[in-house]
């Protein structure tokens, strides 16, 4: 099960819903009952240390 953020376009309430990744349920706002929209937000990934780039694999001889 994955957690997804939803936002109601009517009242602006943001809330979280847990459902399988393959499901595309119609989610209603818990505050006003209007159909909510899924919110997609990018999450940053920060790679630190060695081994993440192809230049890290080269051996200097």
PDB file of C-alpha atoms in Angstrom:
ATOM      1  CA  UNK A   1       0.000   0.000   0.000  1.00  0.00           C
ATOM      2  CA  UNK A   2       1.205   3.453  -0.867  1.00  0.00           C
ATOM      3  CA  UNK A   3       0.201   6.834   0.534  1.00  0.00           C
ATOM      4  CA  UNK A   4      -0.888   9.630  -1.753  1.00  0.00           C
ATOM      5  CA  UNK A   5      -1.636  13.298  -1.168  1.00  0.00           C
ATOM      6  CA  UNK A   6      -4.962  14.650  -2.384  1.00  0.00           C
ATOM      7  CA  UNK A   7      -6.293  18.204  -2.516  1.00  0.00           C
ATOM      8  CA  UNK A   8      -9.867  19.348  -2.795  1.00  0.00           C
ATOM      9  CA  UNK A   9     -10.280  21.984  -5.540  1.00  0.00           C
ATOM     10  CA  UNK A  10     -13.457  23.253  -3.849  1.00  0.00           C
ATOM     11  CA  UNK A  11     -12.317  23.997  -0.276  1.00  0.00           C
ATOM     12  CA  UNK A  12      -8.509  23.586  -0.579  1.00  0.00           C
ATOM     13  CA  UNK A  13      -8.207  20.840   2.039  1.00  0.00           C
ATOM     14  CA  UNK A  14      -5.106  18.657   1.631  1.00  0.00           C
ATOM     15  CA  UNK A  15      -5.190  15.119   3.009  1.00  0.00           C
ATOM     16  CA  UNK A  16      -3.518  11.745   2.667  1.00  0.00           C
ATOM     17  CA  UNK A  17      -5.071   8.493   1.381  1.00  0.00           C
ATOM     18  CA  UNK A  18      -3.565   5.011   1.420  1.00  0.00           C
ATOM     19  CA  UNK A  19      -4.382   2.669  -1.481  1.00  0.00           C
ATOM     20  CA  UNK A  20      -2.589   0.187  -3.792  1.00  0.00           C
ATOM     21  CA  UNK A  21      -0.411   1.680  -6.536  1.00  0.00           C
ATOM     22  CA  UNK A  22      -2.534  -0.024  -9.213  1.00  0.00           C
ATOM     23  CA  UNK A  23      -5.799   1.486  -7.905  1.00  0.00           C
ATOM     24  CA  UNK A  24      -7.222   4.748  -9.214  1.00  0.00           C
ATOM     25  CA  UNK A  25     -10.048   5.397  -6.747  1.00  0.00           C
ATOM     26  CA  UNK A  26     -12.379   8.384  -6.764  1.00  0.00           C
ATOM     27  CA  UNK A  27     -11.558  10.119  -3.503  1.00  0.00           C
ATOM     28  CA  UNK A  28     -13.945  12.491  -1.785  1.00  0.00           C
ATOM     29  CA  UNK A  29     -12.888  15.355   0.447  1.00  0.00           C
ATOM     30  CA  UNK A  30     -13.482  14.528   4.120  1.00  0.00           C
ATOM     31  CA  UNK A  31     -14.469  18.147   4.806  1.00  0.00           C
ATOM     32  CA  UNK A  32     -16.928  19.037   2.017  1.00  0.00           C
ATOM     33  CA  UNK A  33     -17.470  15.778   0.075  1.00  0.00           C
ATOM     34  CA  UNK A  34     -16.300  17.181  -3.280  1.00  0.00           C
ATOM     35  CA  UNK A  35     -14.175  14.916  -5.497  1.00  0.00           C
ATOM     36  CA  UNK A  36     -10.476  15.497  -4.725  1.00  0.00           C
ATOM     37  CA  UNK A  37      -7.493  15.505  -7.094  1.00  0.00           C
ATOM     38  CA  UNK A  38      -4.224  13.686  -6.553  1.00  0.00           C
ATOM     39  CA  UNK A  39      -1.275  15.982  -5.888  1.00  0.00           C
ATOM     40  CA  UNK A  40       2.074  15.168  -7.493  1.00  0.00           C
ATOM     41  CA  UNK A  41       5.083  16.774  -5.855  1.00  0.00           C
ATOM     42  CA  UNK A  42       8.688  16.139  -6.811  1.00  0.00           C
ATOM     43  CA  UNK A  43      10.941  14.834  -4.097  1.00  0.00           C
ATOM     44  CA  UNK A  44      14.634  15.623  -4.265  1.00  0.00           C
ATOM     45  CA  UNK A  45      17.196  12.872  -4.048  1.00  0.00           C
ATOM     46  CA  UNK A  46      20.677  13.752  -2.896  1.00  0.00           C
ATOM     47  CA  UNK A  47      23.410  11.191  -3.634  1.00  0.00           C
ATOM     48  CA  UNK A  48      26.359  11.549  -1.267  1.00  0.00           C
ATOM     49  CA  UNK A  49      29.552   9.544  -1.214  1.00  0.00           C
ATOM     50  CA  UNK A  50      31.242   7.458  -3.864  1.00  0.00           C
ATOM     51  CA  UNK A  51      29.781   4.802  -6.138  1.00  0.00           C
ATOM     52  CA  UNK A  52      26.917   6.806  -7.633  1.00  0.00           C
ATOM     53  CA  UNK A  53      28.558   7.953 -10.849  1.00  0.00           C
ATOM     54  CA  UNK A  54      30.211   5.975 -13.654  1.00  0.00           C
ATOM     55  CA  UNK A  55      33.432   7.956 -13.063  1.00  0.00           C
ATOM     56  CA  UNK A  56      33.627   6.479  -9.540  1.00  0.00           C
ATOM     57  CA  UNK A  57      34.069   2.967 -10.956  1.00  0.00           C
ATOM     58  CA  UNK A  58      37.286   3.691 -12.846  1.00  0.00           C
ATOM     59  CA  UNK A  59      40.521   2.575 -11.241  1.00  0.00           C
ATOM     60  CA  UNK A  60      43.456   4.929 -11.586  1.00  0.00           C
ATOM     61  CA  UNK A  61      46.660   2.991 -12.365  1.00  0.00           C
TER      62      UNK A  61
END
